Coordinates of C-alpha atoms and ligand atoms in Angstrom, one line a residue:
M1 CA 53.3 -16.2 -17.5
T2 CA 53.4 -18.1 -20.8
D3 CA 50.8 -18.4 -23.5
T4 CA 50.3 -21.8 -22.1
D5 CA 49.4 -21.0 -18.5
R6 CA 47.2 -18.2 -19.8
L7 CA 45.5 -21.0 -21.8
T8 CA 45.2 -23.2 -18.8
R9 CA 43.6 -20.7 -16.5
M10 CA 41.2 -20.1 -19.6
E11 CA 40.1 -23.5 -19.5
R12 CA 40.0 -23.7 -15.7
L13 CA 37.3 -20.5 -15.9
L14 CA 35.4 -21.9 -18.7
E15 CA 34.8 -25.3 -16.8
L16 CA 33.6 -23.5 -13.6
T17 CA 31.4 -21.3 -15.6
R18 CA 30.1 -24.6 -17.4
N19 CA 29.5 -26.1 -13.9
L20 CA 27.1 -23.2 -12.5
S21 CA 24.3 -24.5 -14.6
A22 CA 25.0 -28.1 -13.9
T23 CA 25.3 -28.0 -9.9
L24 CA 22.3 -28.1 -8.1
D25 CA 23.4 -26.6 -5.3
E26 CA 24.8 -23.3 -4.8
Q27 CA 27.3 -23.9 -1.9
T28 CA 29.0 -26.7 -3.9
F29 CA 29.4 -24.7 -6.4
L30 CA 30.9 -21.6 -4.3
Q31 CA 33.4 -23.9 -2.8
S32 CA 34.6 -25.0 -5.8
L33 CA 34.7 -21.8 -6.8
I34 CA 37.0 -20.8 -4.2
D35 CA 39.4 -23.7 -4.7
V36 CA 39.9 -22.3 -8.3
A37 CA 40.4 -18.7 -7.3
G38 CA 43.1 -19.8 -5.1
E39 CA 44.5 -22.2 -7.8
L40 CA 44.5 -19.8 -10.7
T41 CA 45.9 -16.6 -8.7
G42 CA 48.4 -19.0 -7.0
S43 CA 47.4 -18.0 -3.6
E44 CA 47.1 -19.8 0.2
A45 CA 43.6 -19.4 0.3
A46 CA 40.4 -17.4 -1.3
S47 CA 37.1 -16.8 0.5
I48 CA 33.8 -14.9 -0.1
L49 CA 32.3 -12.5 2.1
Q50 CA 28.7 -11.6 2.1
Y51 CA 27.0 -8.1 3.1
E52 CA 24.6 -9.1 6.0
D53 CA 21.9 -6.3 6.3
A54 CA 21.2 -6.9 9.7
S55 CA 24.4 -6.4 11.0
G56 CA 25.7 -4.1 8.3
Q57 CA 28.8 -6.0 8.4
L58 CA 30.6 -8.6 6.0
L59 CA 30.2 -12.3 6.7
Y60 CA 32.3 -14.6 5.7
V61 CA 30.1 -17.5 3.9
V62 CA 32.4 -19.3 1.7
V63 CA 36.0 -20.3 3.3
P64 CA 38.5 -22.8 2.3
W65 CA 37.8 -26.4 4.3
F66 CA 40.7 -26.2 6.7
Q67 CA 39.4 -22.5 7.7
R68 CA 36.1 -23.4 8.2
E69 CA 36.1 -23.9 12.2
A70 CA 37.9 -20.4 12.4
L71 CA 36.3 -18.3 9.9
L72 CA 32.9 -19.4 8.8
D73 CA 30.2 -16.9 10.1
Q74 CA 32.7 -14.6 11.3
R75 CA 31.6 -11.1 11.0
V76 CA 34.1 -8.3 9.3
P77 CA 33.6 -4.7 10.1
I78 CA 33.0 -2.4 7.0
T79 CA 35.0 0.5 8.0
D80 CA 38.0 -0.8 9.3
S81 CA 39.1 -3.6 6.8
L82 CA 40.4 -4.4 3.1
A83 CA 37.3 -6.3 2.2
G84 CA 34.9 -3.4 3.2
Q85 CA 37.0 -1.0 1.3
T86 CA 36.7 -3.1 -1.5
F87 CA 32.8 -3.5 -0.9
T88 CA 32.3 -0.1 -0.6
K89 CA 33.9 1.2 -3.1
G90 CA 33.0 -1.3 -5.6
A91 CA 36.3 -1.5 -6.8
P92 CA 39.1 -4.2 -6.7
L93 CA 42.0 -3.8 -4.4
I94 CA 45.6 -5.2 -4.4
V95 CA 47.8 -5.0 -1.1
N96 CA 51.2 -6.5 -1.5
D97 CA 52.0 -5.5 2.0
V98 CA 49.3 -6.3 4.1
Q99 CA 50.5 -6.0 7.6
A100 CA 51.5 -2.4 7.0
D101 CA 48.2 -1.3 5.7
R102 CA 46.3 0.5 8.4
R103 CA 43.1 -0.6 7.0
H104 CA 44.3 -4.2 7.8
W105 CA 41.5 -6.1 10.1
K106 CA 43.4 -8.7 12.2
G107 CA 40.2 -10.4 13.6
A108 CA 40.8 -13.3 10.6
D109 CA 44.2 -13.6 11.2
Q110 CA 43.7 -14.1 14.8
A111 CA 41.0 -16.9 14.3
T112 CA 43.1 -18.7 11.6
G113 CA 46.7 -18.3 13.2
L114 CA 47.5 -17.3 9.5
V115 CA 49.4 -14.3 8.8
T116 CA 48.0 -12.3 5.6
R117 CA 51.0 -11.0 3.9
S118 CA 49.3 -10.0 0.6
L119 CA 45.7 -9.5 -0.7
V120 CA 44.1 -9.0 -3.9
A121 CA 40.1 -8.5 -3.3
V122 CA 36.9 -7.7 -5.8
P123 CA 33.7 -6.8 -5.3
L124 CA 30.3 -9.4 -5.8
L125 CA 28.3 -6.9 -8.3
F126 CA 24.8 -8.2 -9.0
K127 CA 23.4 -5.7 -11.5
G128 CA 26.2 -3.1 -10.3
Q129 CA 24.6 -3.3 -6.7
P130 CA 27.7 -4.8 -4.6
L131 CA 26.4 -8.4 -2.8
G132 CA 30.0 -8.9 -1.0
V133 CA 33.7 -9.6 -1.6
L134 CA 35.8 -12.4 -3.4
E135 CA 39.3 -12.2 -1.9
A136 CA 42.4 -14.1 -2.3
I137 CA 45.6 -13.8 0.1
N138 CA 49.3 -15.0 0.2
K139 CA 50.3 -15.1 -3.6
N140 CA 52.8 -18.4 -4.0
G141 CA 56.4 -17.4 -3.2
N142 CA 56.1 -13.6 -2.1
A143 CA 54.9 -12.6 -5.4
H144 CA 53.0 -9.1 -6.1
Y145 CA 49.5 -9.7 -7.0
T146 CA 48.6 -8.2 -10.7
E147 CA 46.0 -6.9 -13.1
E148 CA 45.6 -10.4 -14.5
D149 CA 44.7 -11.9 -11.1
I150 CA 42.2 -9.2 -10.8
T151 CA 40.6 -10.1 -13.9
I152 CA 40.5 -13.7 -13.2
L153 CA 39.0 -12.9 -9.6
E154 CA 36.3 -10.4 -11.4
T155 CA 35.5 -13.3 -13.8
L156 CA 34.6 -15.5 -11.1
A157 CA 33.1 -12.6 -9.0
A158 CA 30.2 -12.3 -11.1
Q159 CA 29.8 -16.4 -11.2
A160 CA 29.6 -16.2 -7.2
A161 CA 27.4 -12.9 -7.8
L162 CA 24.9 -15.1 -9.4
A163 CA 25.5 -17.7 -7.2
I164 CA 24.6 -15.9 -3.8
Q165 CA 21.7 -13.7 -5.9
N166 CA 19.9 -17.2 -6.4
Q167 CA 20.6 -18.7 -2.8
T168 CA 19.2 -15.2 -1.4
L169 CA 16.0 -15.3 -3.7
Q170 CA 15.8 -19.2 -2.5
R171 CA 16.0 -18.4 1.3
R172 CA 13.6 -15.7 0.8
V173 CA 10.8 -17.9 -1.3
Q174 CA 11.5 -20.5 1.4
S175 CA 11.0 -18.1 4.2
T176 CA 7.8 -16.8 2.5
Y177 CA 6.4 -20.1 1.9
E178 CA 7.0 -20.7 5.9
E179 CA 5.1 -17.5 6.4
L180 CA 2.1 -18.3 4.3
A181 CA 1.8 -21.9 6.0
Q182 CA 2.0 -20.2 9.3
L183 CA -0.7 -18.2 8.0
D184 CA -3.1 -20.6 6.6
R185 CA -2.4 -22.6 9.9
M186 CA -3.8 -19.7 12.1
K187 CA -6.5 -19.3 9.4
T188 CA -7.3 -22.7 9.5
D189 CA -7.2 -23.1 13.5
F190 CA -9.6 -19.9 13.4
I191 CA -11.8 -21.3 11.4
A192 CA -12.2 -24.7 13.6
I193 CA -12.6 -22.6 16.6
A194 CA -15.0 -20.2 15.3
S195 CA -17.3 -22.5 13.6
H196 CA -17.3 -24.9 16.9
E197 CA -17.8 -22.0 19.6
L198 CA -20.6 -20.7 17.2
R199 CA -22.7 -23.5 17.0
T200 CA -23.9 -24.1 20.5
P201 CA -25.5 -20.7 21.2
L202 CA -26.7 -20.6 17.3
G203 CA -28.1 -24.1 18.3
L204 CA -30.2 -22.8 21.0
I205 CA -31.2 -19.8 19.3
L206 CA -32.6 -21.7 16.5
G207 CA -34.5 -24.6 18.9
H208 CA -36.0 -21.5 21.1
A209 CA -37.1 -19.5 17.9
T210 CA -38.6 -23.0 16.4
F211 CA -40.2 -23.2 19.9
L212 CA -41.5 -19.8 20.0
R213 CA -42.9 -20.1 16.3
E214 CA -45.1 -23.1 17.4
T215 CA -46.4 -21.2 19.9
I216 CA -46.9 -17.5 19.1
A217 CA -49.3 -16.6 16.8
G218 CA -50.5 -13.5 15.4
D219 CA -48.3 -10.2 14.7
H220 CA -45.0 -11.9 16.2
R221 CA -45.1 -14.6 13.9
E222 CA -43.5 -12.9 11.0
Q223 CA -40.5 -11.6 13.1
I224 CA -40.1 -15.3 14.7
D225 CA -39.7 -16.4 11.1
I226 CA -37.0 -13.7 10.1
I227 CA -35.0 -15.0 13.4
V228 CA -35.7 -18.7 12.2
R229 CA -34.9 -18.2 8.7
N230 CA -31.5 -16.1 9.6
A231 CA -30.2 -18.3 11.9
E232 CA -30.9 -21.0 9.4
R233 CA -28.6 -19.2 7.0
L234 CA -25.9 -18.8 9.7
K235 CA -26.0 -22.4 10.2
E236 CA -25.4 -23.1 6.7
I237 CA -22.5 -20.6 6.7
I238 CA -20.9 -22.3 9.9
E239 CA -21.5 -25.9 8.5
S240 CA -19.5 -24.5 5.3
L241 CA -16.7 -23.6 7.6
A242 CA -16.8 -26.6 9.5
N243 CA -16.8 -29.1 6.6
M244 CA -13.8 -27.3 5.3
D245 CA -12.1 -27.8 8.3
N246 CA -13.4 -31.0 8.8
V247 CA -11.8 -32.1 5.3
Q248 CA -8.8 -30.2 6.5
S249 CA -7.9 -31.7 9.5
G250 CA -8.6 -35.0 8.1
V251 CA -11.8 -35.9 10.3
A252 CA -14.0 -36.2 7.3
R253 CA -14.6 -39.8 6.6
L254 CA -16.6 -40.7 3.1
R255 CA -19.3 -43.2 4.4
S256 CA -19.6 -44.6 1.3
R257 CA -22.3 -47.1 -0.2
A258 CA -24.6 -47.5 -3.5
V259 CA -26.2 -44.2 -4.1
S260 CA -28.3 -43.3 -7.0
V261 CA -27.2 -39.8 -8.3
R262 CA -30.5 -39.3 -9.7
R263 CA -32.6 -39.3 -6.5
I264 CA -29.8 -37.2 -5.0
I265 CA -30.5 -34.5 -7.9
E266 CA -34.2 -34.6 -7.3
E267 CA -33.8 -34.2 -3.7
V268 CA -31.6 -31.5 -4.2
A269 CA -33.3 -29.3 -7.3
G270 CA -36.6 -30.0 -5.5
S271 CA -35.3 -28.3 -2.4
F272 CA -34.6 -25.2 -4.6
Q273 CA -37.7 -25.0 -6.6
S274 CA -39.5 -22.5 -4.3
E275 CA -36.7 -20.2 -4.2
A276 CA -36.2 -20.4 -8.0
R277 CA -39.6 -19.7 -8.1
G278 CA -39.3 -16.9 -5.8
K279 CA -36.8 -15.2 -8.2
G280 CA -38.1 -16.2 -11.3
L281 CA -36.3 -18.7 -12.7
T282 CA -36.6 -21.8 -13.9
L283 CA -34.9 -24.8 -12.3
T284 CA -35.4 -28.0 -14.5
I285 CA -33.4 -31.7 -14.1
N286 CA -32.4 -33.2 -17.2
A287 CA -31.2 -36.9 -16.4
P288 CA -32.0 -40.3 -18.4
D289 CA -34.6 -42.4 -17.0
E290 CA -32.2 -44.6 -14.9
D291 CA -30.7 -44.5 -11.5
L292 CA -27.0 -43.6 -12.3
V293 CA -25.7 -45.4 -9.1
V294 CA -22.1 -44.5 -7.7
E295 CA -20.4 -45.6 -4.8
G296 CA -20.4 -42.6 -2.8
D297 CA -21.5 -40.8 -0.1
A298 CA -24.8 -39.2 -0.7
G299 CA -24.6 -36.3 1.9
K300 CA -21.5 -35.2 0.4
I301 CA -22.7 -35.3 -2.8
S302 CA -25.7 -33.3 -1.8
I303 CA -23.3 -30.6 -0.4
A304 CA -21.4 -30.2 -3.5
L305 CA -24.5 -30.1 -5.7
S306 CA -26.5 -27.6 -3.3
N307 CA -23.6 -25.3 -3.7
L308 CA -23.2 -25.4 -7.4
T309 CA -27.4 -25.1 -7.6
K310 CA -27.4 -22.4 -5.1
N311 CA -24.8 -20.2 -6.8
A312 CA -26.4 -21.0 -10.1
L313 CA -29.8 -19.4 -8.7
A314 CA -27.6 -16.3 -7.3
F315 CA -25.8 -15.6 -10.0
T316 CA -28.3 -15.4 -12.5
D317 CA -31.2 -12.7 -13.1
R318 CA -34.9 -12.7 -13.2
G319 CA -36.2 -14.7 -16.0
G320 CA -32.9 -17.0 -16.5
H321 CA -32.7 -20.7 -16.5
V322 CA -30.8 -23.2 -14.6
F323 CA -30.4 -26.8 -15.8
V324 CA -29.3 -29.6 -13.4
T325 CA -28.0 -32.6 -15.8
A326 CA -26.6 -35.9 -15.3
E327 CA -25.4 -38.5 -17.5
R328 CA -23.3 -41.4 -17.3
V329 CA -19.6 -41.2 -19.1
P330 CA -16.7 -44.2 -19.2
G331 CA -16.1 -44.9 -15.5
Y332 CA -18.0 -42.1 -14.2
V333 CA -21.5 -40.3 -13.6
K334 CA -21.4 -36.7 -14.7
V335 CA -23.3 -34.1 -13.1
S336 CA -23.8 -30.4 -14.6
V337 CA -25.0 -27.2 -13.5
I338 CA -25.8 -25.4 -16.0
D339 CA -27.2 -21.2 -16.1
D340 CA -27.6 -18.7 -18.4
G341 CA -26.9 -16.0 -15.8
I342 CA -24.1 -13.3 -15.1
G343 CA -20.9 -15.7 -15.9
I344 CA -17.6 -15.4 -14.7
P345 CA -14.7 -13.3 -16.0
A346 CA -11.9 -15.7 -17.5
S347 CA -9.3 -13.9 -15.3
D348 CA -11.4 -15.4 -12.3
L349 CA -11.9 -18.5 -13.3
P350 CA -8.7 -20.4 -12.6
R351 CA -9.3 -19.2 -8.9
I352 CA -12.9 -19.6 -7.9
F353 CA -12.8 -23.0 -6.3
D354 CA -9.8 -21.2 -4.2
R355 CA -11.0 -20.8 -0.1
F356 CA -12.5 -17.6 0.3
Y357 CA -12.6 -16.4 -3.2
Q358 CA -15.3 -14.4 -4.8
V359 CA -15.5 -12.5 -7.9
E360 CA -17.0 -9.3 -6.4
T361 CA -15.1 -7.7 -3.8
H362 CA -16.9 -8.1 -0.6
L363 CA -17.6 -3.8 -0.8
T364 CA -19.2 -4.4 -4.3
R365 CA -20.8 -7.4 -3.2
R366 CA -24.8 -8.0 -3.9
H367 CA -24.9 -11.5 -3.2
G368 CA -24.4 -13.5 0.5
G369 CA -21.9 -15.5 0.8
M370 CA -18.1 -16.1 2.2
G371 CA -16.3 -17.6 -0.9
L372 CA -16.7 -21.1 0.5
G373 CA -19.3 -22.8 -1.5
L374 CA -17.1 -23.6 -4.4
S375 CA -14.0 -24.8 -2.1
V376 CA -16.4 -27.1 -0.2
A377 CA -17.9 -28.5 -3.6
R378 CA -14.4 -29.1 -4.6
V379 CA -13.3 -31.1 -1.4
M380 CA -16.6 -33.2 -1.2
V381 CA -16.0 -34.2 -5.1
E382 CA -12.4 -35.0 -5.0
M383 CA -12.8 -37.1 -1.7
H384 CA -14.8 -39.4 -3.9
G385 CA -12.0 -39.7 -6.1
G386 CA -13.9 -37.2 -8.7
R387 CA -13.0 -33.9 -10.2
I388 CA -14.7 -30.9 -10.4
W389 CA -14.5 -27.7 -12.9
A390 CA -16.3 -25.0 -14.7
E391 CA -16.6 -23.2 -17.9
S392 CA -17.9 -19.6 -18.3
V393 CA -18.8 -17.0 -20.5
E394 CA -19.2 -13.3 -18.3
G395 CA -22.6 -12.4 -19.5
R396 CA -23.7 -15.3 -20.9
G397 CA -23.7 -17.8 -18.0
S398 CA -21.7 -20.7 -16.3
N399 CA -21.4 -24.5 -16.6
F400 CA -20.1 -26.2 -13.5
S401 CA -19.5 -30.0 -14.0
F402 CA -18.3 -32.5 -11.5
L403 CA -17.3 -36.6 -12.5
L404 CA -17.9 -39.1 -9.8
P405 CA -16.4 -42.4 -10.3
V406 CA -18.6 -45.4 -10.4
D407 CA -16.5 -47.3 -8.4
P408 CA -13.7 -45.0 -6.4
A409 CA -11.5 -48.2 -6.5
Q410 CA -11.2 -48.0 -10.1
A411 CA -10.8 -44.2 -10.0
D412 CA -7.4 -44.3 -10.4
A413 CA -7.0 -46.6 -13.3
A414 CA -10.1 -44.7 -15.2
S415 CA -8.8 -41.5 -14.6
R416 CA -5.5 -42.5 -16.4
V417 CA -7.8 -43.1 -19.6
F418 CA -10.3 -40.3 -19.1
F419 CA -8.4 -37.3 -17.8
Ligands
LIG501 P1 -20.0 -17.5 -2.2 O1 -20.5 -18.7 -1.4 O2 -19.3 -16.5 -2.0 O3 -21.0 -17.6 -3.5 P2 -18.6 -19.7 -4.1 O4 -17.3 -20.5 -3.5 O5 -19.5 -20.5 -4.0 O6 -19.0 -18.3 -2.9 O7 -18.4 -18.9 -5.3 C1 -17.1 -17.8 -5.4 C2 -17.5 -17.0 -6.6 O8 -17.4 -17.8 -7.7 C3 -18.6 -16.3 -6.4 O9 -18.9 -15.4 -5.4 C4 -19.4 -15.9 -7.5 O10 -18.5 -14.6 -7.9 C5 -18.6 -17.0 -8.5 N1 -19.5 -18.1 -8.9 C6 -19.7 -19.1 -8.2 N2 -20.7 -19.8 -9.4 C7 -21.1 -18.8 -10.1 C8 -22.0 -18.5 -11.1 N3 -23.0 -20.1 -11.1 N4 -22.3 -17.9 -11.7 C9 -21.6 -16.9 -11.9 N5 -20.6 -16.8 -10.7 C10 -20.4 -17.5 -10.0

């Protein structure tokens, strides 16, 4: 081989290596890799076999276009084949008289109608582990394969191993993603069915218990009160589940009209006043003396604000303070619920709006709840084209805020300026 030949080979190798990062699709890259392997080793054909865990065999995964029909996805036994030998030994192999070699597996020749006379094969190694084999067959003019052919194939095999590893990882990510999506669907279905099925019997319990409370006097009154209170608590949980489900299944619709955020704040804070007093907390509203009108769904804004207020009261110790504030900012009304309670560790903060996420594990929890309050609040706010977020310092307190666009039709334009 002349120096010019060597240089040409080097150039082809380098060109291919550069293409690896440029080619988005691994299969296309591997296809051109075997073409180059065939060309640079002066072979009739080259191919890549990948080890398949499930069958414990080698599988033809990249073959020349003219052998596609015959070879692609064909399995080659590990024990009785030259490729298998290369794979298990993890070392290159040259056989210049294949037909005379007992290790030769005849399946591929039978499928392609080609007779393999000579063969060079190298293992595809990734971090020292064999992934498969790159092989070339039938050197031109019945010449013998040389060490130089091995060097070329080994250089190409290193690139091929990377591409195959990438492909495997991508497939794994894809299948994990599909599994998760399936699990998520199952969870959503479960929530839909459970919340629906629980509603009817609970409605009956509440109805009858409320009726009994009106009719029964004396000693039993207290017990009935407990039943009603807890049934109402159950109803809230089921409503949170149903709210989530409605949003996810797209059933939830905004019933928008001009609503006064100030009035919503007063109503929500008012409904929590006695609970706050009972816990020795002060709950204060701080809002300008104007209506702060937005185009929105009062029921959904109330749910969001109630969930934030409920949390602020739950996670603040006796003697603490909770402020509900509202103000106008360009294009939006901003509502905040601020407490000087236990706060949220910085590591948990990014996840608290996720469904079912709770800072305390269910084993160490001192508070009730299902980890749904904040995710429900988020969907309610986002349905309005708004945004919700939290700032918190552990041990010092939390500040949950949300922005509601004054006019949702303009929310998009405003968000580009404001966010
Ligand atoms: P839950 O209904 O279980 O409270 P949420 O979605 O409302 O679920 O809240 C998720 C978690 O975020 C809570 O379990 C709590 O750990 C934390 N959290 C929410 N609000 C506050 C707050 N104001 N102060 C401290 N922690 C909070």
